[in-house]
XYZ file of C-alpha atoms in Angstrom:
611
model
C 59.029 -31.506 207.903
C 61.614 -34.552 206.631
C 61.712 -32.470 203.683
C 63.033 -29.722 205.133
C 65.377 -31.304 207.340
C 66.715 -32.836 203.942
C 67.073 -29.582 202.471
C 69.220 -28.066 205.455
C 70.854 -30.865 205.396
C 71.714 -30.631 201.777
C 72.711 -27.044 202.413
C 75.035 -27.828 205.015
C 77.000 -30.504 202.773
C 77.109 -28.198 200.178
C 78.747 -25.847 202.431
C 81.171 -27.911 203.716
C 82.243 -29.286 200.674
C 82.649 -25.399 198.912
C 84.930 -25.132 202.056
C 87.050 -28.180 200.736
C 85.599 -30.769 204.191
C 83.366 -33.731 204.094
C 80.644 -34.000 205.506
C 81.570 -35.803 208.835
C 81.228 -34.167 212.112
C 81.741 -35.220 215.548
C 81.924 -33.622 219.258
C 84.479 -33.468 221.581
C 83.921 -36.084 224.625
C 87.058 -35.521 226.409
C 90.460 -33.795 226.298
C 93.552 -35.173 227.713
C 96.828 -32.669 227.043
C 97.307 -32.950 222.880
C 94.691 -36.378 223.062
C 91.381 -35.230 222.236
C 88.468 -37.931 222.105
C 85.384 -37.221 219.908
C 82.798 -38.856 219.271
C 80.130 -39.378 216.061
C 83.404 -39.441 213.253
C 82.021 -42.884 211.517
C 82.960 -41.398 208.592
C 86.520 -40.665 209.371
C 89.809 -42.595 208.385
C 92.488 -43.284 210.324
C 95.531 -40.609 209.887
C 92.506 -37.868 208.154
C 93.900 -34.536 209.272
C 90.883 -32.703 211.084
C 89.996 -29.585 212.798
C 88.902 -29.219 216.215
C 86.819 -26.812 218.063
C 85.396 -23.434 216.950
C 88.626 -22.131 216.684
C 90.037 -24.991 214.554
C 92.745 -26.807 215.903
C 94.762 -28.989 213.562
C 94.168 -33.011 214.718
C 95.169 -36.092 213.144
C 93.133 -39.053 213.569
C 95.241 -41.895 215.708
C 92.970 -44.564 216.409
C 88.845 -45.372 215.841
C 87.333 -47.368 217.810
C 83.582 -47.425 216.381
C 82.335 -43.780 216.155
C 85.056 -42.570 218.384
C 88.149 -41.112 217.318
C 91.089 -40.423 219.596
C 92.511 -37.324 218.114
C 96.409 -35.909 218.128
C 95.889 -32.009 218.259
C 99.451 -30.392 217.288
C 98.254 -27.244 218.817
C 97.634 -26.048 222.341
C 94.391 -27.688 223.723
C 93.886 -25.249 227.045
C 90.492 -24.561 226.778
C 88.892 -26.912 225.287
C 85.765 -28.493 226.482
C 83.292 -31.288 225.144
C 80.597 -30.641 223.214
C 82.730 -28.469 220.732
C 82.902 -29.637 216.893
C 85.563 -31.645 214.750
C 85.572 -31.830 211.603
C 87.203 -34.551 209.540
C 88.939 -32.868 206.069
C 88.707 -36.703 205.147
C 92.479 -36.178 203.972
C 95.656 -37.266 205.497
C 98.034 -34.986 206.907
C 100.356 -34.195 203.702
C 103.558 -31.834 202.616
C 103.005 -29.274 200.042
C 106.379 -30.118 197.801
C 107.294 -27.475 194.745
C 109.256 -24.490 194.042
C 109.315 -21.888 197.427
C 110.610 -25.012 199.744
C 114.373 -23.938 200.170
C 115.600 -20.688 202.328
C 112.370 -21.161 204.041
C 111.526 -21.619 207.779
C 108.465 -24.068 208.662
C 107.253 -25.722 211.908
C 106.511 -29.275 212.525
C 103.783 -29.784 210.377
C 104.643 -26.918 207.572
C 103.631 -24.110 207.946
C 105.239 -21.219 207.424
C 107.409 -19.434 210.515
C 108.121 -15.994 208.761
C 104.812 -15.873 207.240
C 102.978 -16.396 210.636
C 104.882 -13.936 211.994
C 103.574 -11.037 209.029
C 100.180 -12.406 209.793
C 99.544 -12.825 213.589
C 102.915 -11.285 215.165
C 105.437 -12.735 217.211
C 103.056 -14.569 219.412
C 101.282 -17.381 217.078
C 98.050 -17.742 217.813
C 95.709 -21.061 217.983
C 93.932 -22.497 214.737
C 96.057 -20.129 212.207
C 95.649 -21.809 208.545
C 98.484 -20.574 205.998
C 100.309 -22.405 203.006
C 103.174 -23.650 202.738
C 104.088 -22.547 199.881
C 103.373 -19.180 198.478
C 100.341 -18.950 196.127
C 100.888 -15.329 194.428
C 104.547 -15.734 193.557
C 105.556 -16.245 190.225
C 108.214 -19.068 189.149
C 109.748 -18.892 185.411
C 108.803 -22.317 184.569
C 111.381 -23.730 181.618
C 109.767 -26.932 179.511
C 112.534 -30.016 179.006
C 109.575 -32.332 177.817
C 107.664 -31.061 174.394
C 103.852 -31.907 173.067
C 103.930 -35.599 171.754
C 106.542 -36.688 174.527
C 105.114 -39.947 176.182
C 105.391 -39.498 180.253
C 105.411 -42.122 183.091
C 105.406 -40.852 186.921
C 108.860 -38.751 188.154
C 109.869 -38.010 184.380
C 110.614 -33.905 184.556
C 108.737 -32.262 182.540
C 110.366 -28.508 183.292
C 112.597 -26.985 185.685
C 112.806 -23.832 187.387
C 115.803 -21.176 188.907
C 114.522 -21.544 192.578
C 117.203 -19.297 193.596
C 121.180 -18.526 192.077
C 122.292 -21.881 192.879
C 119.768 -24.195 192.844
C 117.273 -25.617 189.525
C 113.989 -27.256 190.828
C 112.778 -30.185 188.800
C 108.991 -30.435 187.820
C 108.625 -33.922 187.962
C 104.989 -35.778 186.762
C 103.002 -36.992 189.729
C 103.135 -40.628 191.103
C 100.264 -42.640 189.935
C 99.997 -40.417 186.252
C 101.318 -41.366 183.162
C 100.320 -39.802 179.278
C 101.411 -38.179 176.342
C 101.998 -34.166 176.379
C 98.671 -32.288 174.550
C 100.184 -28.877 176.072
C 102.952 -27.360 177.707
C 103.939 -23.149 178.370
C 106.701 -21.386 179.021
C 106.478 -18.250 181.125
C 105.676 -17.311 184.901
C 102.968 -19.024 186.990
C 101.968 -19.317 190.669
C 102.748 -23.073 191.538
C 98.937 -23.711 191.289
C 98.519 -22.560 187.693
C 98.584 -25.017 184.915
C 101.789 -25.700 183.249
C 101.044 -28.665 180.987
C 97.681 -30.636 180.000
C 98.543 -34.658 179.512
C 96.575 -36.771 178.088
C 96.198 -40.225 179.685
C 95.786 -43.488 178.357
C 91.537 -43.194 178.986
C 91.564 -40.443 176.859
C 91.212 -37.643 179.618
C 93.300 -34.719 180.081
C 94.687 -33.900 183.070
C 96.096 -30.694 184.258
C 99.672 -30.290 185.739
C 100.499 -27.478 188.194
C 103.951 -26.865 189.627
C 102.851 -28.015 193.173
C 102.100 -31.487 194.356
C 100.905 -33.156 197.701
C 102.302 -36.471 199.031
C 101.327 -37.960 202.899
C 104.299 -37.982 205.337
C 103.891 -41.285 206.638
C 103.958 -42.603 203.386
C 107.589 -43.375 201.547
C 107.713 -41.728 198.143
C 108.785 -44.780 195.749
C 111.363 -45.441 193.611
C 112.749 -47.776 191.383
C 115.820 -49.511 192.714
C 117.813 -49.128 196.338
C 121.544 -49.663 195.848
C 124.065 -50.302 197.818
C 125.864 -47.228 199.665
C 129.149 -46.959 198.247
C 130.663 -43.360 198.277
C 131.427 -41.560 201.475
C 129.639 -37.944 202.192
C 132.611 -35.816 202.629
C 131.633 -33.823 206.180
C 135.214 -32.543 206.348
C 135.125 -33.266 209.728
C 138.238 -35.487 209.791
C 137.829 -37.678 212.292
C 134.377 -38.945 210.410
C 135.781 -38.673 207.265
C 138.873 -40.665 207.799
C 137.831 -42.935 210.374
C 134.354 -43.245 210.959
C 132.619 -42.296 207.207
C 129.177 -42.651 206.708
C 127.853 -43.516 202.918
C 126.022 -41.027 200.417
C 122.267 -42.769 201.567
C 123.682 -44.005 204.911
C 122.079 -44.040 208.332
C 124.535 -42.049 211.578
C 123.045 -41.799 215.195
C 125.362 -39.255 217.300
C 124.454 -39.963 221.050
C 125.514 -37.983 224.062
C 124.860 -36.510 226.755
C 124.076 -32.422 227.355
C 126.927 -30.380 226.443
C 128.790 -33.331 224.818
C 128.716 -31.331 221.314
C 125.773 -33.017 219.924
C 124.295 -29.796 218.362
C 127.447 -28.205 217.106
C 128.742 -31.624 214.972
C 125.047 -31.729 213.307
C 125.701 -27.511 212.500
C 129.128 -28.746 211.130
C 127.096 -31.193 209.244
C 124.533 -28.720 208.077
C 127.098 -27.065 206.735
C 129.896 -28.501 205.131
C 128.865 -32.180 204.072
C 128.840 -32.978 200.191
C 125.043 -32.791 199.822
C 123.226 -30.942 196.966
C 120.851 -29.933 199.732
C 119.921 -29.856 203.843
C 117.142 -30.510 205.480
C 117.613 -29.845 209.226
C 114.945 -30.977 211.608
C 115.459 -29.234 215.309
C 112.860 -31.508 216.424
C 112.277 -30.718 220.612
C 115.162 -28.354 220.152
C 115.915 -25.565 222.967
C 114.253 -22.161 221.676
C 117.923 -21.132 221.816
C 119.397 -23.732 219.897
C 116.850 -23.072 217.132
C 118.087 -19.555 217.231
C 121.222 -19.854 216.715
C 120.618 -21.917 213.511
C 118.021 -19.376 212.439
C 120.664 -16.771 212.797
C 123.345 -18.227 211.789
C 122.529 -19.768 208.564
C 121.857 -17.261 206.282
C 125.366 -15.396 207.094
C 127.292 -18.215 206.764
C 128.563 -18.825 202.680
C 128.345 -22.230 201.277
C 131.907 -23.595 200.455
C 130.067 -25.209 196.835
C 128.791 -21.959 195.568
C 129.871 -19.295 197.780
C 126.090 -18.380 198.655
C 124.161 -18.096 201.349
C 124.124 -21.532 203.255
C 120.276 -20.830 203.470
C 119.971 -21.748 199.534
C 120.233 -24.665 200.032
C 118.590 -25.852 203.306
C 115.436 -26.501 204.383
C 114.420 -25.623 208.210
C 112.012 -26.858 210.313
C 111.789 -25.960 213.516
C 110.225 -27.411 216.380
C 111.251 -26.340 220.334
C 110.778 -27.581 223.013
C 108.307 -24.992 224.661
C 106.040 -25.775 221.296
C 102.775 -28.418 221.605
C 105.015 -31.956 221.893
C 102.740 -33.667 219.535
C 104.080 -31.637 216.568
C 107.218 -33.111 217.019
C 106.407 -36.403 216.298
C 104.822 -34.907 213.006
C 108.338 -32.779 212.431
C 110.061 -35.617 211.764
C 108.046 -37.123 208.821
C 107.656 -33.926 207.190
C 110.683 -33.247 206.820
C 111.802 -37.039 205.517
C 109.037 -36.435 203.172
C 110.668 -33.026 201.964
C 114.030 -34.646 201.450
C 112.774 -37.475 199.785
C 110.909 -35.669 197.252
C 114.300 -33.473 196.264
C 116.006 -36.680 196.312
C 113.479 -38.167 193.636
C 115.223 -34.765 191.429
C 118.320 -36.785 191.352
C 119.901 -34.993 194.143
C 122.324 -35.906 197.557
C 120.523 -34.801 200.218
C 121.653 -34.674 203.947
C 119.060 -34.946 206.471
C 119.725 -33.768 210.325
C 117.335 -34.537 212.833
C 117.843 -33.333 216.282
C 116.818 -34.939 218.344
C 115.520 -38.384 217.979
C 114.933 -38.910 221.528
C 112.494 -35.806 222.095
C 110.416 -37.212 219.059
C 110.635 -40.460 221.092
C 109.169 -38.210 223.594
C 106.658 -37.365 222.172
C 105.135 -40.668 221.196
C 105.753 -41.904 224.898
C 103.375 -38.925 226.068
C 101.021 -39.900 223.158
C 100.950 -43.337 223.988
C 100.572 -43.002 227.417
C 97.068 -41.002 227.085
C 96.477 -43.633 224.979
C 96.390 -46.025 227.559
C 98.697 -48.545 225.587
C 100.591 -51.015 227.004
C 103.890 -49.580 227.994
C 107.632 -51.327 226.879
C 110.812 -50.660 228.356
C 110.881 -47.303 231.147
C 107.305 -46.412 229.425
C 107.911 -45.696 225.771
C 105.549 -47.952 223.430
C 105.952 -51.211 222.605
C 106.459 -50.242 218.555
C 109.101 -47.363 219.173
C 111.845 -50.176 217.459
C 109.457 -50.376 214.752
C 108.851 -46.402 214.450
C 112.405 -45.545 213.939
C 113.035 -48.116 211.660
C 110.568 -46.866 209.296
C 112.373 -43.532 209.693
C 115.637 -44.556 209.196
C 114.313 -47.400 206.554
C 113.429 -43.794 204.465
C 117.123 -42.939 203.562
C 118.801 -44.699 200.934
C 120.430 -43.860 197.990
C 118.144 -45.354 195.190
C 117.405 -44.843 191.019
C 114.362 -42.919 190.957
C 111.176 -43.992 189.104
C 110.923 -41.955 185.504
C 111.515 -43.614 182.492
C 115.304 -42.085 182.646
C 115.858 -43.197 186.511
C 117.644 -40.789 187.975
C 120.362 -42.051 190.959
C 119.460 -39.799 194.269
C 120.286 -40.102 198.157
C 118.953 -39.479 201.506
C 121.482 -39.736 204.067
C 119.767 -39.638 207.236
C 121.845 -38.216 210.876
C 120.047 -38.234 213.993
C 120.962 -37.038 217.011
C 119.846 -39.070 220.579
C 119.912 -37.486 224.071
C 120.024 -39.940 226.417
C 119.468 -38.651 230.064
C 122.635 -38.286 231.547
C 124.393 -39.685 228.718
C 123.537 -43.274 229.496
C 123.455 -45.215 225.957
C 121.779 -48.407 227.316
C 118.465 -46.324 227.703
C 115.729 -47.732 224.448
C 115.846 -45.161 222.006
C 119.778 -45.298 221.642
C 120.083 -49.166 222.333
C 116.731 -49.214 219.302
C 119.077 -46.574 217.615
C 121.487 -48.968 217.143
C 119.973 -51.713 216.011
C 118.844 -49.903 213.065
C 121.823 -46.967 212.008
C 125.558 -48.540 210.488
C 127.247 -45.581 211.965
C 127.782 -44.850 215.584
C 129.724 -41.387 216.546
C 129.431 -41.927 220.288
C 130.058 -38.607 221.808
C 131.826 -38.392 225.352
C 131.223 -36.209 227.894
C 135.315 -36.470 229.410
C 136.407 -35.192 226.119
C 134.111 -32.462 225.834
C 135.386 -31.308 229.569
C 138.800 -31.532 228.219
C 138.230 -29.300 225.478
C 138.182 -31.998 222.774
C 136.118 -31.274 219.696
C 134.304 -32.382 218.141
C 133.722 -35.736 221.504
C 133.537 -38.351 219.619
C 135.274 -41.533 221.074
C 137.499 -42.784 218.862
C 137.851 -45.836 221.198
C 133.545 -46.788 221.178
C 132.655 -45.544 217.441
C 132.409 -47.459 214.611
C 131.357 -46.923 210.844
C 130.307 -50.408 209.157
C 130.616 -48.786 205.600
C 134.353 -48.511 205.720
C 134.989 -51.780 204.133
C 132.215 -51.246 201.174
C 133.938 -47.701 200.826
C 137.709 -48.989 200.383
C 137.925 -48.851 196.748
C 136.388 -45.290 196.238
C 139.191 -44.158 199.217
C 141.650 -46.243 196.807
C 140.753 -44.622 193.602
C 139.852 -40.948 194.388
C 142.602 -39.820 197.810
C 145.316 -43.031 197.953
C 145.665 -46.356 197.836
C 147.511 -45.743 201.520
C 144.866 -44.204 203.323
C 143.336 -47.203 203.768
C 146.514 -48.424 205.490
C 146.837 -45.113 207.343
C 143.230 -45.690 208.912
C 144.361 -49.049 210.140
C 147.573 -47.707 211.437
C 146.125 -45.020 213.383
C 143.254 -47.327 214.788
C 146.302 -49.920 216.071
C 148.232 -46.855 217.887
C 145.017 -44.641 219.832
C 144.171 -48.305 221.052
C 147.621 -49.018 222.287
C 147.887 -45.686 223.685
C 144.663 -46.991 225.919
C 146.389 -49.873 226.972
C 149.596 -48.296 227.954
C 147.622 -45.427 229.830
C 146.530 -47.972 232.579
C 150.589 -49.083 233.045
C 151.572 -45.175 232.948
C 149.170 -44.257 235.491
C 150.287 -47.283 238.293
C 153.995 -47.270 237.444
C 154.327 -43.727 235.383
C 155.324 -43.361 232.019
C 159.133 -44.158 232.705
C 158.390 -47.519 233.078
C 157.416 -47.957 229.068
C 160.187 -48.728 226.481
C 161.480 -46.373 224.105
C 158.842 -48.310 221.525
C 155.981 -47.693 223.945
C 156.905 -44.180 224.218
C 157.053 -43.701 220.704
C 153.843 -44.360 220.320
C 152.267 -42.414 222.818
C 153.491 -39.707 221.393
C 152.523 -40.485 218.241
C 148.940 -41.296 219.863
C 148.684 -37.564 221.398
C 150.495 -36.067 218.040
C 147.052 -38.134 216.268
C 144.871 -36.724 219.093
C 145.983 -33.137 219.270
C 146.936 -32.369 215.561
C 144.851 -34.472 213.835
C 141.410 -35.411 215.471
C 141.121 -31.900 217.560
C 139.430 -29.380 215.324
C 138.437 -26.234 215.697
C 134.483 -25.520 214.328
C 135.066 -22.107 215.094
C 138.564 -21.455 213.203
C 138.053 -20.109 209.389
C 140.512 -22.886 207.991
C 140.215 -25.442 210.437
C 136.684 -25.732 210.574
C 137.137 -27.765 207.445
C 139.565 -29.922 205.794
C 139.024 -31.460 202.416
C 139.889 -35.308 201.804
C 143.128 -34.498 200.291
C 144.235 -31.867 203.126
C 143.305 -34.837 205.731
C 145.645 -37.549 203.887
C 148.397 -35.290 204.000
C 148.046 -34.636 207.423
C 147.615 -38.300 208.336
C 150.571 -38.981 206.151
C 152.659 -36.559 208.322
C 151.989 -37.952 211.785
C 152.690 -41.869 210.642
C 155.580 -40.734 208.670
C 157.309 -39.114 211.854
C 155.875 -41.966 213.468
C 157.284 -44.651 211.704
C 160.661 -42.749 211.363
C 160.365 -42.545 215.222
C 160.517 -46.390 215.484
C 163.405 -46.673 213.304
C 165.128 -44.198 215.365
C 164.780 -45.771 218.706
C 166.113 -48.669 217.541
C 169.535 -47.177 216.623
C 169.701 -45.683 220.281
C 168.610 -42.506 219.341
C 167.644 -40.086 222.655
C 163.947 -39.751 222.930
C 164.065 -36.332 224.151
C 165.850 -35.179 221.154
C 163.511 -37.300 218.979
C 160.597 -35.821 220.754
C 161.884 -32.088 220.514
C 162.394 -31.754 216.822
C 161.797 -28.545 215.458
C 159.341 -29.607 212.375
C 157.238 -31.375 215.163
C 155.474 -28.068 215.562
C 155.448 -27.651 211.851
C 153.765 -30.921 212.003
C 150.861 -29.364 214.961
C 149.734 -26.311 212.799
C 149.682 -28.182 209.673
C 146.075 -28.384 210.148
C 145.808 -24.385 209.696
C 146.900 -24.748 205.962
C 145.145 -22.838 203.857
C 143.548 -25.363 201.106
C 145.654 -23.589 198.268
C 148.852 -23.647 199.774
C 148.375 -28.134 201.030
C 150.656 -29.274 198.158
C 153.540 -26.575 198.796
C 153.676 -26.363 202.602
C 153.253 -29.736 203.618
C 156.007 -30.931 200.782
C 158.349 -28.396 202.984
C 157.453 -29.645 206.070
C 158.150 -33.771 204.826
C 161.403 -32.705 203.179
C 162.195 -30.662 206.499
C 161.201 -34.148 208.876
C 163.899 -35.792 206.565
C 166.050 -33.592 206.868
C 166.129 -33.281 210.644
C 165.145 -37.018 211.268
C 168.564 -37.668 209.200
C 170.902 -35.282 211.035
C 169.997 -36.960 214.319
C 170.358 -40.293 212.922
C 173.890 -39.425 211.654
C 174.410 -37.428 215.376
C 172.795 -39.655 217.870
C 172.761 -42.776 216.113
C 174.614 -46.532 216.122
């Protein structure tokens, strides 16, 4: 009889190992929402990815306490009941990284949208188990390293044409290192081999085009340096007075219908990254839709492609199970840092933060953890810093090391737009840029919101020289200039609205006009508006140049007793207001005319009008 019992036994292993499991089963004791409690997993690790129920749920393993394992299912749970099975796949919950990653569409913990759809329909059903990546297609893989050639971990062996504009770089696995005994040329499915190394024990190993890596864990690299050049957004009041670094950290809070969403699509779509990965992590089933739609018609300004070639989606909404949010997030860190290890900008976009904060409140909560601050966990500080901690730009390990970045943007959503709430006040502890969005601009038709007055960017001063050596050595002073008057014009709005505005001097006046002409013509812009919707570096020095050089010919005037209401009706002033819908091509000639025509006129009412 023992015998036999060993033998089924012995069968069932076998079984479960042909099917890729170990052998380590438990039963569901209790479900609680996405918490499931089971029972009888002594052999399971903490963070194992496992499956739960007979229809096989996908779990990950959040805390053991002796043979119990409390369980977070990213998939509906309605329905379940104890007694049903889980089954540990004694592996933690990992990305699938290699060529098919870009123009693709994948949820919260990667699987495939569009594929899911072909599959099951519209309506995805529970427990559905599909790649990532697909396994039939064939890649032309292109060797760079030849037989002989010594290899450490992230050295590229080949590349391949992902798509028109973009090469993906085969790089050797972490934790491998050997000399070349084979490598092909040709197509193969990303699980054929490529190349056979040889490693220092005398095995061979074989290389495939695909590789796994666990999102919680950081990929490594050789060296972090220090964040030095700006990511051109050209969004100009970021560029000019708010920059963040190439492998800098932004937060945008604000409250609903601020403009949170449409500055992360401006983002998405015209910062100076090699690549996008957008995370609509809790996102409105709307929201996502737009991006989904919008996307792949708009052309990339780089390559004038499809946006889509270059961006990576994953989309979670709202109405989807909320512990596959918190998962969203990591994966798609994970998938940035891995093209980042290719030697490649990338721009990450997370929206939003606080639904992933969310999401480990519920999780916590079911938990029965000790609640912090308006009952999110005690660690949610130390969560987002290990998110944030992920961007950097660094030299990549390889023996060439490589220089890549991960800029990381996240959007928070604090209710009702009140910033003193944990996740933004643990925000901004952690991020060096702060676009505070405002919710009276926004109502005033001011876009993109963000308060010039409450924003900051603490890479401006690291980033003085590269605005010095690559736009002007002015700008720098144009920045400051521009700062000094919107910060007047604050002060003098509280004397204009007790006494009224002819209570100011002619200087004062001056520069409230100058304040609105920086407002209106300069930090309005249009994300809807073919030309407007972006301005290159160049375009937004010229522009700034304009306003401060009326500006300071303004002060000059009033000085000499000039009439402010013929100072303030200049013709070229409204020159000076569309000089933002310049095409790029025509910058140098038009805005040349439009100086020489300020001179002009600022000279004929000096000889008129003046002393």
């Amino acid at each position: 009889m023992r015998r036999l019992i060993r033998c089924l036994r012995n069968m069932q292993a076998a079984c479960t190992e042909s099917e890729g499991y170990w052998l380590s089963h438990g039963r569901i004791s209790k479900v609680s929402g996405p918490l499931v409690i089971a029972e009888g997993m002594r052999d399971a690790n903490m963070f194992d990815v496992v499956r739960v129920s007979e229809e096989r749920l996908i779990g990950e393993i959040l805390e053991i306490r002796g043979d119990r394992a409390s369980i977070q299912v990213y998939e509906e749970t309605s329905g379940l009941k104890p007694g049903g099975p889980v089954v540990t796949t004694g592996e933690p919950l990992s990305v699938e990284l290699g060529p098919g990653l870009l123009e693709n569409i994948f949820d919260g913990i990667q699987r495939p949208l569009e594929v899911m759809r072909e599959a099951v329909g519209s309506n995805i059903t529970r427990g559905v188990t599909i790649p990532a990546l697909d396994r039939e297609k064939k890649w032309l893989f292109k060797p760079v390293a030849a037989v002989g050639d010594k290899l450490i971990a992230g050295d590229i062996i080949g590349t391949v044409q992902e798509n028109a504009i973009f090469e993906h770089r085969i790089m050797m696995p972490v934790g491998l290192e050997g000399s070349i005994e084979a490598i092909h040329e040709g197509e193969f499915t990303i699980e054929e081999t490529v190349a056979v190394i040889k490693t220092a024990d005398g095995r061979s190993q074989n290389l495939q085009m695909m590789q796994k890596w666990p999102v919680r864990r950081e990929r490594p690299y050789k060296e972090k340096l220090s964040p030095e050049e700006p990511l051109i957004t050209g969004q100009r009041i970021i560029d000019t007075l708010f920059p963040i670094a190439k492998g800098g950290v932004a937060a945008i809070p604000g409250p609903f219908g601020s403009g949170k969403t449409v500055v992360q699509h401006q983002l998405a779509k015209w910062s100076d990254a090699d690549l996008v990965v957008y995370i609509g992590c809790g996102e409105r089933g709307n929201e996502m839709t737009d991006v989904l739609m919008e996307f792949p018609e708009l052309k990339d300004p780089k390559s004038g492609d499809s946006l889509m070639k270059r961006t990576v989606l994953i989309a979670n909404t709202s109405d989807m199970p909320v512990a596959a949010r918190e998962a969203s997030i990591y994966t798609g860190i994970t998938i940035a840092e891995y093209f980042r290890d290719m030697g490649y900008s990338v721009a990450l976009l997370a929206d939003s933060t606080s639904r992933w904060a969310e999401a480990l409140r519920e999780m916590s909560g079911r938990l029965e953890e000790m609640p912090g601050e308006e009952g999110y966990p005690a660690y949610l500080s130390s969560r987002l810093a290990q998110f944030y901690e992920r961007a950097g730009k660094v030299i990549t390990i390889g023996s060439k090391g490589r220089q890549g970045s991960l800029s990381a943007i996240g959007a928070v959503s604090p209710p009702g737009g009140d910033i003193s709430e944990p996740v933004t006040q643990a925000t901004l502890r952690i991020v060096k840029v702060f676009w505070g969005l405002d919710s009276n601009l926004a109502y005033s038709r001011h876009f993109p919101a963000i308060n010039w007055l409450t924003s900051y960017s603490l890479y401006t001063d690291k980033m003085t020289d590269w605005y010095s050596d690559n736009i002007s050595r002015d700008l720098n002073g144009y920045r400051s200039d521009m700062m000094r008057i919107l910060q007047e014009e604050a002060e003098l709005d509280e004397i204009v609205r007790l006494v009224g505005v002819d209570a100011l001097s002619a200087r004062d006046r001056v520069t409230m006009e100058a304040a609105r002409s920086i407002r209106e013509d300069f930090l309005h812009q249009d994300a809807f508006h073919e030309i407007d919707t972006y301005s290159t570096m160049s375009k937004q020095y010229r522009m700034l140049k304009l306003i401060l050089s009326y500006y300071y010919m303004a002060q000059d005037a009033v000085k000499k007793n000039v009439d402010l209401k013929k100072l303030f009706e200049l013709p070229v002033r409204e020159r000076i207001g569309r000089a933002k819908n310049v095409p790029q091509d025509r910058v140098e000639e038009e805005f040349g005319e439009i100086e020489k025509e300020l001179s002009d006129q600022m000279d004929a009412l000096l000889s008129k009008e003046g002393e």
